[in-house]
Structure formats: C-alpha cells, structure tokens
C-alpha cells in the first residue's frame, strides 16, 4: 500500500550512491545506481515512508529512505493521497 504524492510539494535528493530497485524492498532487483546528490521526482511512498517511488531519467523505481533527503518534510496531512 502506498501514498501517491503531488511531486510539486517536495523534492527528494540522494545522500549517497543509492540502488534504485524494482519494488519497495531489498528483495527486489536493482535497476540502476543513482549518484549522490541527485534530485529525483517523487511519485509515491510506502505508508511507513521506508521506501520512496521515484522517477529518474524516465524510469520508475524505488529508493530506501536511509539514503535520501526529502525537502520539505512530507506529512500525510499536506500531500495528495491517491487510491
């Protein structure tokens, strides 16, 4: 289950070289490595905010929250929630 986020409300940047995965978890395959300090478009997040679905160079994938900064901080009261 994920929250869909209005990407105009926040930006996500990587704090290290990070694996972009096919799904929200370490068990999903790696699509590519996104370099440190890269700004990407946010598409959605898991309900617990441990994983972010992003768009990078035309590809959708998932990043762990451990290696990203979201600015401003995203709160479910200030984002658009989709079904």
GROMACS .gro file of C-alpha atoms in nm:
model
   83
    1UNK     CA    1   0.000   0.000   0.000
    2UNK     CA    2   0.138   0.339  -0.100
    3UNK     CA    3   0.054   0.708  -0.073
    4UNK     CA    4   0.056   0.892  -0.406
    5UNK     CA    5   0.237   1.222  -0.368
    6UNK     CA    6   0.196   1.551  -0.552
    7UNK     CA    7   0.559   1.588  -0.662
    8UNK     CA    8   0.528   1.967  -0.677
    9UNK     CA    9   0.511   1.975  -0.294
   10UNK     CA   10   0.852   1.821  -0.222
   11UNK     CA   11   1.184   1.715  -0.374
   12UNK     CA   12   1.395   1.413  -0.296
   13UNK     CA   13   1.775   1.407  -0.320
   14UNK     CA   14   2.016   1.122  -0.261
   15UNK     CA   15   2.270   1.143   0.023
   16UNK     CA   16   2.492   0.864  -0.117
   17UNK     CA   17   2.512   0.647  -0.427
   18UNK     CA   18   2.189   0.450  -0.389
   19UNK     CA   19   2.039   0.144  -0.558
   20UNK     CA   20   1.716   0.213  -0.745
   21UNK     CA   21   1.504  -0.103  -0.709
   22UNK     CA   22   1.211  -0.259  -0.894
   23UNK     CA   23   0.998  -0.259  -0.577
   24UNK     CA   24   0.993  -0.134  -0.217
   25UNK     CA   25   1.232  -0.377  -0.051
   26UNK     CA   26   1.581  -0.525  -0.060
   27UNK     CA   27   1.441  -0.842  -0.220
   28UNK     CA   28   1.366  -0.651  -0.542
   29UNK     CA   29   1.625  -0.632  -0.818
   30UNK     CA   30   1.844  -0.328  -0.878
   31UNK     CA   31   1.754  -0.120  -1.184
   32UNK     CA   32   2.048   0.121  -1.162
   33UNK     CA   33   2.261   0.315  -0.916
   34UNK     CA   34   2.167   0.679  -0.867
   35UNK     CA   35   2.464   0.905  -0.782
   36UNK     CA   36   2.493   1.101  -0.457
   37UNK     CA   37   2.333   1.449  -0.458
   38UNK     CA   38   2.092   1.366  -0.740
   39UNK     CA   39   1.747   1.527  -0.727
   40UNK     CA   40   1.466   1.299  -0.848
   41UNK     CA   41   1.088   1.327  -0.886
   42UNK     CA   42   0.876   1.171  -0.613
   43UNK     CA   43   0.584   0.959  -0.733
   44UNK     CA   44   0.471   0.776  -0.415
   45UNK     CA   45   0.588   0.630  -0.087
   46UNK     CA   46   0.511   0.330   0.126
   47UNK     CA   47   0.271   0.402   0.413
   48UNK     CA   48   0.556   0.367   0.664
   49UNK     CA   49   0.774   0.601   0.448
   50UNK     CA   50   1.059   0.348   0.444
   51UNK     CA   51   1.060   0.343   0.060
   52UNK     CA   52   1.000   0.613  -0.199
   53UNK     CA   53   0.884   0.551  -0.555
   54UNK     CA   54   1.068   0.793  -0.780
   55UNK     CA   55   1.116   0.878  -1.145
   56UNK     CA   56   1.473   0.910  -1.270
   57UNK     CA   57   1.566   0.958  -1.635
   58UNK     CA   58   1.226   0.829  -1.745
   59UNK     CA   59   1.234   0.516  -1.529
   60UNK     CA   60   1.017   0.443  -1.225
   61UNK     CA   61   1.182   0.271  -0.930
   62UNK     CA   62   1.214   0.266  -0.551
   63UNK     CA   63   1.470   0.414  -0.310
   64UNK     CA   64   1.514   0.334   0.057
   65UNK     CA   65   1.459   0.621   0.299
   66UNK     CA   66   1.803   0.551   0.453
   67UNK     CA   67   1.989   0.741   0.178
   68UNK     CA   68   1.760   1.030   0.083
   69UNK     CA   69   1.655   1.375   0.200
   70UNK     CA   70   1.304   1.498   0.134
   71UNK     CA   71   1.254   1.872   0.138
   72UNK     CA   72   1.031   1.999   0.274
   73UNK     CA   73   0.944   1.708   0.505
   74UNK     CA   74   0.638   1.527   0.369
   75UNK     CA   75   0.344   1.481   0.601
   76UNK     CA   76   0.029   1.293   0.506
   77UNK     CA   77  -0.175   1.598   0.604
   78UNK     CA   78  -0.005   1.808   0.333
   79UNK     CA   79   0.011   1.567   0.040
   80UNK     CA   80  -0.239   1.439  -0.208
   81UNK     CA   81  -0.339   1.081  -0.131
   82UNK     CA   82  -0.448   0.863  -0.422
   83UNK     CA   83  -0.602   0.519  -0.432
   0.00000   0.00000   0.00000
